[in-house]
Amino acid sequence: VNRSDPLAGWVPAFLNRKTPGVGVEWVYAGERRFVEPFFHQTLTGLVRCPFNLLLRRVTPLDTLLERAERLPGLVPAGFVFHVSRCGSTLAAQALAALPDSVVLSEPEPLDTLFGLLNEVPAMADELRLALVRGLVAALGQPRRPSDRRLFIKLDAWHIAWAGLLLRAYPRTPWIFLYREPVEILVSHRRQPGSQLIPGVLHSSFPVPPADDPSVYDPLEYGARVFSVVLAAAESTLHAFPGGRPVNYRELPEALCTTVADHFRLDLTPAEQALMEEACRRDAKEPVRFFVADAAAKQRDADSCLRVLAERWLDVPYRRLEALREAFPARP
Amino acid sequence: MTPTALETFRSRVSDDPDLLGRLWKISDRGEFVAACLAVAAEWGLALAEDDLREAMQSSYRAWVERNLP
């Protein structure tokens, strides 16, 4: 932890687009870890504390570039991309169980940055890469002496930005998590995600146009969005060799085996035990135990939902499965 | 209070890791405001309780409305 850094202990809470030139709003986090299931949950607690309400700092976006040159932070040890509702939060929680980890689970500032980059298509590639590295460096500074490994779990639609992120960190291994399409749709029918709302995702994401009939059926719209995510994952896996597809049905065991190997975690028995313990919990409500729900979701799928899954998702799913099966099994 | 007084206060707290650490640990809003006012008075900065509370409210509003157009 660098005490000579004027922003030591501060993290970017959000990028304020209402500030001219875009302001980075920093909150003081000290040595507090991001251990809640989602980044915004930890952040909300930090933002509400009296200190940050009064003394939050604002800097220009350029600060990220200047600071990253001096303090590059932890190089990401693994990225988790996913199609949503497929165990990605469990993966983040298992990684957060490692005492030396910094886990950013769907960090909003990165999403905002991708949106900003999307609005400036003429921006030079070098600057785009530098901004991504600058923000990741700011989010991934070691704030405790024991912070060693940084992991980032992205939002589902960030697979559209995987190329930029993987070019910024070409040596970082990554996984893509997915699951049987019917189960994804059942989950979204029970509790609709933002992916089902037309207009919520960045315009860079190739979703159906506003006049497409599917925009009137949230689940079909979602199915089309997820089909784009799955197809983008397949092409990214072909283009960037550091990736590995992981099916939900391999979880939770694969997190301590296949994924740990892929991320080169070299787990000690104690670390493995901590990850296994985290895997026994419900990732989004850690006070509850994890219950495998694939069979229940299959039972809940009616014929309409199965038609949607077959129409939009089965082909890209099967293509990912073929890729996954081509990976060598763990010895 | 002028914005300069608050900005000066912010800047001086940021430059003083011990004070920063002490203020950050205060979770009660009233206690925090009182501590800030005491420090500001020591520094001769004209900060009033209402001004601090208003600044905190405005800061929280900016957070809540951060994604609104």
Coordinates of C-alpha atoms in Angstrom, one line a residue:
Chain A
V1 CA 0.0 0.0 0.0
N2 CA 1.6 3.2 -1.2
R3 CA 1.1 5.9 1.5
S4 CA 2.8 8.6 -0.7
D5 CA -0.1 8.3 -3.2
P6 CA -2.6 11.1 -2.5
L7 CA -5.4 8.7 -3.6
A8 CA -4.2 5.8 -1.5
G9 CA -7.3 4.0 -0.1
W10 CA -9.7 5.8 -2.5
V11 CA -11.6 4.0 -5.2
P12 CA -13.7 5.3 -8.1
A13 CA -17.3 5.1 -7.1
F14 CA -18.7 6.3 -10.4
L15 CA -17.9 8.3 -13.5
N16 CA -20.0 11.5 -13.4
R17 CA -21.2 12.3 -16.8
K18 CA -22.8 15.5 -15.6
T19 CA -19.3 16.9 -14.8
P20 CA -17.8 18.7 -17.8
G21 CA -15.2 16.3 -19.4
V22 CA -16.5 13.5 -17.1
G23 CA -15.5 13.5 -13.5
V24 CA -14.3 10.5 -11.5
E25 CA -16.0 10.5 -8.1
W26 CA -13.8 8.8 -5.5
V27 CA -14.9 7.4 -2.2
Y28 CA -12.5 6.5 0.6
A29 CA -12.5 2.7 1.2
G30 CA -9.4 2.3 3.3
E31 CA -8.7 -1.4 3.5
R32 CA -12.4 -2.4 3.2
R33 CA -12.8 -5.4 0.8
F34 CA -15.4 -5.9 -1.9
V35 CA -16.9 -9.0 -0.5
E36 CA -20.6 -8.5 -1.1
P37 CA -22.0 -10.4 -4.1
F38 CA -22.0 -7.2 -6.2
F39 CA -19.6 -4.2 -6.4
H40 CA -22.5 -1.7 -6.0
Q41 CA -23.6 -3.3 -2.7
T42 CA -20.2 -2.6 -1.1
L43 CA -20.1 0.8 -2.8
T44 CA -23.5 1.8 -1.6
G45 CA -22.4 1.2 2.0
L46 CA -19.2 3.3 1.4
V47 CA -21.1 6.1 -0.3
R48 CA -23.5 6.4 2.6
C49 CA -20.9 6.7 5.3
P50 CA -20.7 10.3 6.6
F51 CA -17.1 10.7 5.6
N52 CA -17.7 10.0 1.9
L53 CA -20.9 12.0 1.9
L54 CA -19.0 15.1 2.8
L55 CA -15.5 14.4 1.6
R56 CA -15.9 12.5 -1.6
R57 CA -13.3 13.6 -4.1
V58 CA -13.7 14.5 -7.8
T59 CA -10.9 14.4 -10.3
P60 CA -10.9 14.7 -14.1
L61 CA -10.8 11.5 -16.1
D62 CA -7.2 12.2 -17.0
T63 CA -6.2 11.4 -13.4
L64 CA -6.8 7.8 -14.2
L65 CA -4.2 7.9 -17.0
E66 CA -1.6 9.8 -15.0
R67 CA -2.0 7.7 -11.9
A68 CA -1.9 4.3 -13.7
E69 CA 1.5 5.2 -15.2
R70 CA 2.9 5.6 -11.6
L71 CA 0.7 3.0 -10.0
P72 CA -0.5 0.3 -12.4
G73 CA -2.2 -1.6 -9.6
L74 CA -2.8 -5.4 -9.7
V75 CA -2.8 -6.9 -13.1
P76 CA -6.1 -8.9 -13.3
A77 CA -5.5 -12.6 -12.6
G78 CA -8.8 -13.6 -14.2
F79 CA -11.9 -12.3 -15.9
V80 CA -15.3 -13.9 -15.6
F81 CA -17.6 -13.3 -18.5
H82 CA -21.0 -14.9 -18.5
V83 CA -24.5 -15.0 -20.1
S84 CA -26.2 -14.2 -16.7
R85 CA -28.0 -16.5 -14.2
C86 CA -25.3 -19.2 -14.7
G87 CA -23.2 -19.2 -11.5
S88 CA -21.0 -16.1 -12.2
T89 CA -21.9 -14.6 -8.8
L90 CA -20.9 -17.9 -7.2
A91 CA -17.6 -17.7 -9.1
A92 CA -17.0 -14.2 -7.8
Q93 CA -17.9 -15.1 -4.2
A94 CA -15.6 -18.2 -4.4
L95 CA -12.7 -16.0 -5.6
A96 CA -13.6 -13.4 -2.9
A97 CA -13.1 -16.1 -0.3
L98 CA -9.4 -16.1 -1.1
P99 CA -7.9 -13.8 1.6
D100 CA -5.4 -12.1 -0.8
S101 CA -8.0 -11.4 -3.5
V102 CA -9.6 -8.2 -4.8
V103 CA -12.8 -9.1 -6.6
L104 CA -14.8 -6.6 -8.6
S105 CA -18.2 -8.0 -9.3
E106 CA -19.9 -6.1 -12.1
P107 CA -18.1 -2.8 -11.3
E108 CA -20.4 0.0 -12.5
P109 CA -17.6 2.5 -13.4
L110 CA -16.3 0.0 -16.0
D111 CA -19.8 -0.2 -17.5
T112 CA -20.0 3.6 -17.7
L113 CA -16.6 3.7 -19.3
F114 CA -17.7 1.3 -22.0
G115 CA -20.7 3.4 -22.6
L116 CA -18.6 6.5 -22.9
L117 CA -16.2 4.8 -25.4
N118 CA -19.1 3.7 -27.4
E119 CA -20.2 7.3 -27.8
V120 CA -16.8 8.4 -29.2
P121 CA -16.1 5.9 -32.0
A122 CA -13.3 8.1 -33.4
M123 CA -11.3 7.8 -30.2
A124 CA -7.8 6.4 -30.8
D125 CA -7.4 2.8 -29.9
E126 CA -4.4 3.6 -27.7
L127 CA -6.4 6.0 -25.6
R128 CA -9.3 3.5 -25.2
L129 CA -6.8 0.9 -24.0
A130 CA -5.2 3.4 -21.6
L131 CA -8.6 4.5 -20.2
V132 CA -9.5 0.9 -19.5
R133 CA -6.1 0.2 -17.9
G134 CA -6.4 3.4 -15.9
L135 CA -9.8 2.6 -14.5
V136 CA -8.9 -1.0 -13.8
A137 CA -5.7 0.2 -12.1
A138 CA -7.7 2.6 -9.9
L139 CA -10.3 -0.1 -9.0
G140 CA -7.6 -2.7 -8.5
Q141 CA -5.1 -0.9 -6.4
P142 CA -3.8 -3.0 -3.5
R143 CA -5.3 -1.3 -0.5
R144 CA -4.2 -3.9 2.0
P145 CA -0.7 -5.3 2.3
S146 CA -2.0 -8.7 1.5
D147 CA -3.9 -7.8 -1.7
R148 CA -2.2 -9.9 -4.4
R149 CA -4.8 -11.1 -7.0
L150 CA -7.4 -9.1 -8.8
F151 CA -10.4 -10.8 -10.4
I152 CA -13.1 -9.0 -12.4
K153 CA -16.6 -10.4 -13.0
L154 CA -18.1 -8.5 -15.9
D155 CA -21.8 -7.8 -16.8
A156 CA -23.2 -10.2 -19.3
W157 CA -23.3 -7.7 -22.1
H158 CA -19.6 -6.8 -21.6
I159 CA -18.7 -9.8 -23.8
A160 CA -19.2 -7.2 -26.5
W161 CA -16.2 -5.3 -25.0
A162 CA -14.1 -8.5 -24.3
G163 CA -11.8 -7.7 -27.2
L164 CA -10.8 -4.3 -25.7
L165 CA -10.4 -5.7 -22.2
L166 CA -8.4 -8.7 -23.4
R167 CA -6.2 -6.5 -25.6
A168 CA -5.6 -4.3 -22.5
Y169 CA -4.6 -7.4 -20.5
P170 CA -3.4 -10.0 -23.0
R171 CA -1.9 -12.3 -20.4
T172 CA -5.0 -12.5 -18.2
P173 CA -6.9 -15.8 -18.4
W174 CA -10.6 -15.6 -18.7
I175 CA -13.7 -17.9 -18.6
F176 CA -17.1 -17.7 -20.1
L177 CA -19.9 -19.1 -18.0
Y178 CA -23.1 -20.2 -19.5
R179 CA -25.9 -22.8 -18.9
E180 CA -28.7 -24.7 -20.6
P181 CA -30.8 -22.0 -22.3
V182 CA -34.1 -23.0 -20.9
E183 CA -32.8 -22.6 -17.4
I184 CA -31.5 -19.1 -18.2
L185 CA -34.9 -18.1 -19.5
V186 CA -36.8 -19.6 -16.6
S187 CA -34.6 -17.6 -14.2
H188 CA -35.3 -14.4 -16.1
R189 CA -39.1 -15.1 -16.2
R190 CA -39.1 -15.5 -12.4
Q191 CA -37.0 -12.4 -11.9
P192 CA -36.5 -10.3 -15.0
G193 CA -33.0 -8.9 -15.5
S194 CA -32.2 -5.6 -17.1
Q195 CA -31.2 -7.5 -20.3
L196 CA -35.0 -7.9 -20.9
I197 CA -35.6 -4.2 -21.1
P198 CA -35.2 -2.6 -24.6
G199 CA -32.9 0.4 -24.5
V200 CA -31.0 -0.4 -21.3
L201 CA -27.9 -1.9 -23.0
H202 CA -25.4 0.3 -24.8
S203 CA -26.2 0.9 -28.4
S204 CA -23.0 -0.9 -29.3
F205 CA -24.6 -4.1 -28.3
P206 CA -26.3 -5.6 -31.4
V207 CA -29.8 -6.1 -29.9
P208 CA -33.0 -6.1 -31.9
P209 CA -34.0 -2.7 -33.3
A210 CA -36.7 -0.7 -31.5
D211 CA -39.3 -1.6 -34.1
D212 CA -38.7 -5.3 -33.9
P213 CA -41.8 -7.3 -32.7
S214 CA -39.7 -9.0 -30.0
V215 CA -39.5 -5.7 -28.0
Y216 CA -43.1 -6.3 -27.0
D217 CA -42.2 -9.7 -25.4
P218 CA -39.6 -9.2 -22.8
L219 CA -38.6 -12.9 -22.7
E220 CA -38.2 -13.1 -26.4
Y221 CA -36.2 -9.9 -26.4
G222 CA -34.0 -11.3 -23.6
A223 CA -33.6 -14.6 -25.6
R224 CA -32.3 -12.6 -28.5
V225 CA -29.9 -10.6 -26.3
F226 CA -28.6 -13.8 -24.8
S227 CA -28.2 -15.3 -28.3
V228 CA -25.9 -12.4 -29.1
V229 CA -24.0 -12.9 -25.9
L230 CA -23.4 -16.6 -26.6
A231 CA -22.4 -15.9 -30.2
A232 CA -20.0 -13.2 -29.1
A233 CA -18.5 -15.5 -26.5
E234 CA -17.9 -18.1 -29.2
S235 CA -16.1 -15.7 -31.5
T236 CA -14.1 -14.2 -28.5
L237 CA -13.0 -17.7 -27.6
H238 CA -11.7 -18.2 -31.1
A239 CA -10.0 -14.8 -31.2
F240 CA -8.4 -14.8 -27.7
P241 CA -6.7 -18.0 -26.7
G242 CA -6.7 -17.3 -23.0
G243 CA -10.4 -18.2 -22.6
R244 CA -12.2 -21.3 -21.5
P245 CA -15.9 -22.0 -21.6
V246 CA -17.4 -23.4 -18.4
N247 CA -20.9 -24.8 -18.1
Y248 CA -23.0 -24.1 -15.0
R249 CA -23.5 -27.9 -14.6
E250 CA -19.8 -28.2 -13.9
L251 CA -20.2 -25.9 -10.9
P252 CA -19.4 -25.6 -8.1
E253 CA -16.7 -28.2 -8.3
A254 CA -15.1 -26.7 -11.4
L255 CA -14.4 -23.4 -9.5
C256 CA -11.8 -25.1 -7.3
T257 CA -10.5 -27.3 -10.1
T258 CA -10.8 -26.4 -13.8
V259 CA -11.2 -22.6 -13.2
A260 CA -8.6 -22.5 -10.4
D261 CA -6.1 -24.3 -12.8
H262 CA -7.1 -22.0 -15.7
F263 CA -6.5 -18.9 -13.5
R264 CA -3.3 -20.4 -12.3
L265 CA -4.4 -20.0 -8.6
D266 CA -2.1 -22.7 -7.2
L267 CA -4.4 -23.1 -4.2
T268 CA -3.1 -24.1 -0.9
P269 CA -5.3 -26.6 1.0
A270 CA -6.5 -23.8 3.2
E271 CA -7.5 -21.6 0.2
Q272 CA -9.2 -24.5 -1.4
A273 CA -11.2 -25.1 1.8
L274 CA -12.2 -21.4 1.8
M275 CA -13.4 -21.5 -1.8
E276 CA -15.3 -24.8 -1.2
E277 CA -17.0 -23.2 1.9
A278 CA -18.1 -20.2 -0.3
C279 CA -19.5 -22.6 -2.9
R280 CA -21.8 -24.1 -0.3
R281 CA -23.5 -20.8 0.1
D282 CA -26.2 -19.1 -2.0
A283 CA -24.0 -16.6 -3.9
K284 CA -26.6 -13.8 -3.9
E285 CA -27.8 -14.5 -0.4
P286 CA -24.8 -15.9 1.4
V287 CA -26.8 -16.5 4.6
R288 CA -28.6 -19.3 2.8
F289 CA -27.1 -22.6 1.5
F290 CA -26.7 -23.2 -2.2
V291 CA -29.3 -25.5 -3.7
A292 CA -28.9 -26.8 -7.3
D293 CA -31.9 -25.7 -9.2
A294 CA -31.4 -27.0 -12.7
A295 CA -34.0 -29.7 -12.4
A296 CA -36.6 -27.3 -10.9
K297 CA -36.0 -24.8 -13.7
Q298 CA -36.4 -27.5 -16.3
R299 CA -39.8 -28.5 -14.7
D300 CA -40.9 -24.8 -14.8
A301 CA -40.2 -24.4 -18.5
D302 CA -43.5 -24.4 -20.5
S303 CA -43.7 -25.0 -24.3
C304 CA -43.6 -21.2 -25.1
L305 CA -40.4 -20.8 -23.3
R306 CA -38.9 -23.9 -24.9
V307 CA -39.8 -22.6 -28.3
L308 CA -37.9 -19.3 -27.5
A309 CA -34.9 -21.3 -26.3
E310 CA -34.9 -23.5 -29.3
R311 CA -35.4 -20.6 -31.8
W312 CA -32.7 -18.2 -30.4
L313 CA -30.3 -20.1 -28.1
D314 CA -29.9 -23.7 -28.8
V315 CA -27.6 -23.3 -31.8
P316 CA -25.1 -20.9 -30.1
Y317 CA -25.3 -23.0 -26.9
R318 CA -24.4 -26.2 -28.8
R319 CA -21.5 -24.4 -30.5
L320 CA -20.1 -23.4 -27.1
E321 CA -20.6 -26.9 -25.8
A322 CA -18.6 -28.2 -28.7
L323 CA -15.8 -25.8 -27.9
R324 CA -15.9 -26.7 -24.2
E325 CA -15.7 -30.4 -25.0
A326 CA -12.6 -29.8 -27.1
F327 CA -10.7 -28.6 -24.0
P328 CA -8.6 -31.3 -22.3
A329 CA -10.1 -32.7 -19.1
R330 CA -8.3 -32.2 -15.8
P331 CA -5.9 -35.0 -15.1
Chain B
M1 CA -19.7 29.3 4.1
T2 CA -18.0 29.8 0.8
P3 CA -17.3 26.8 -1.4
T4 CA -13.6 27.6 -0.8
A5 CA -13.9 26.9 2.9
L6 CA -15.4 23.5 2.3
E7 CA -12.8 22.8 -0.5
T8 CA -10.0 23.9 1.8
F9 CA -11.4 21.6 4.5
R10 CA -11.6 18.7 2.1
S11 CA -8.1 19.2 0.8
R12 CA -6.6 19.5 4.3
V13 CA -8.3 16.4 5.5
S14 CA -7.1 14.5 2.4
D15 CA -3.5 15.6 3.2
D16 CA -3.7 14.4 6.8
P17 CA -3.9 10.6 6.8
D18 CA -4.4 10.4 10.6
L19 CA -7.3 12.8 10.6
L20 CA -8.7 11.2 7.6
G21 CA -8.6 7.8 9.3
R22 CA -10.2 9.2 12.4
L23 CA -13.1 10.9 10.6
W24 CA -13.7 7.9 8.3
K25 CA -14.3 5.7 11.3
I26 CA -17.2 7.8 12.5
S27 CA -20.4 6.2 11.4
D28 CA -22.9 8.5 13.2
R29 CA -23.8 11.5 11.1
G30 CA -24.2 13.9 14.0
E31 CA -21.0 12.8 15.6
F32 CA -19.2 13.2 12.3
V33 CA -20.5 16.7 11.7
A34 CA -19.5 17.7 15.2
A35 CA -16.0 16.4 14.7
C36 CA -15.7 18.2 11.4
L37 CA -16.9 21.5 12.9
A38 CA -14.3 21.1 15.7
V39 CA -11.5 20.5 13.2
A40 CA -12.7 23.4 11.0
A41 CA -12.8 25.7 14.0
E42 CA -9.2 24.7 14.9
W43 CA -8.2 25.6 11.3
G44 CA -10.1 28.9 11.4
L45 CA -12.5 27.8 8.6
A46 CA -16.0 29.2 8.6
L47 CA -18.1 26.1 8.3
A48 CA -21.6 25.8 9.7
E49 CA -23.5 22.7 10.6
D50 CA -26.3 23.4 8.1
D51 CA -23.8 23.8 5.3
L52 CA -22.2 20.5 6.1
R53 CA -25.5 18.7 6.2
E54 CA -26.6 20.4 2.9
A55 CA -23.3 19.3 1.3
M56 CA -23.8 15.8 2.4
Q57 CA -27.4 15.7 1.2
S58 CA -26.4 17.1 -2.2
S59 CA -23.6 14.5 -2.5
Y60 CA -26.0 11.7 -1.8
R61 CA -28.4 13.1 -4.4
A62 CA -25.6 13.1 -7.0
W63 CA -25.0 9.4 -6.2
V64 CA -28.6 8.4 -6.5
E65 CA -29.1 10.4 -9.7
R66 CA -25.8 9.4 -11.2
N67 CA -27.4 7.4 -14.1
L68 CA -30.2 9.8 -14.8
P69 CA -29.8 11.8 -18.0

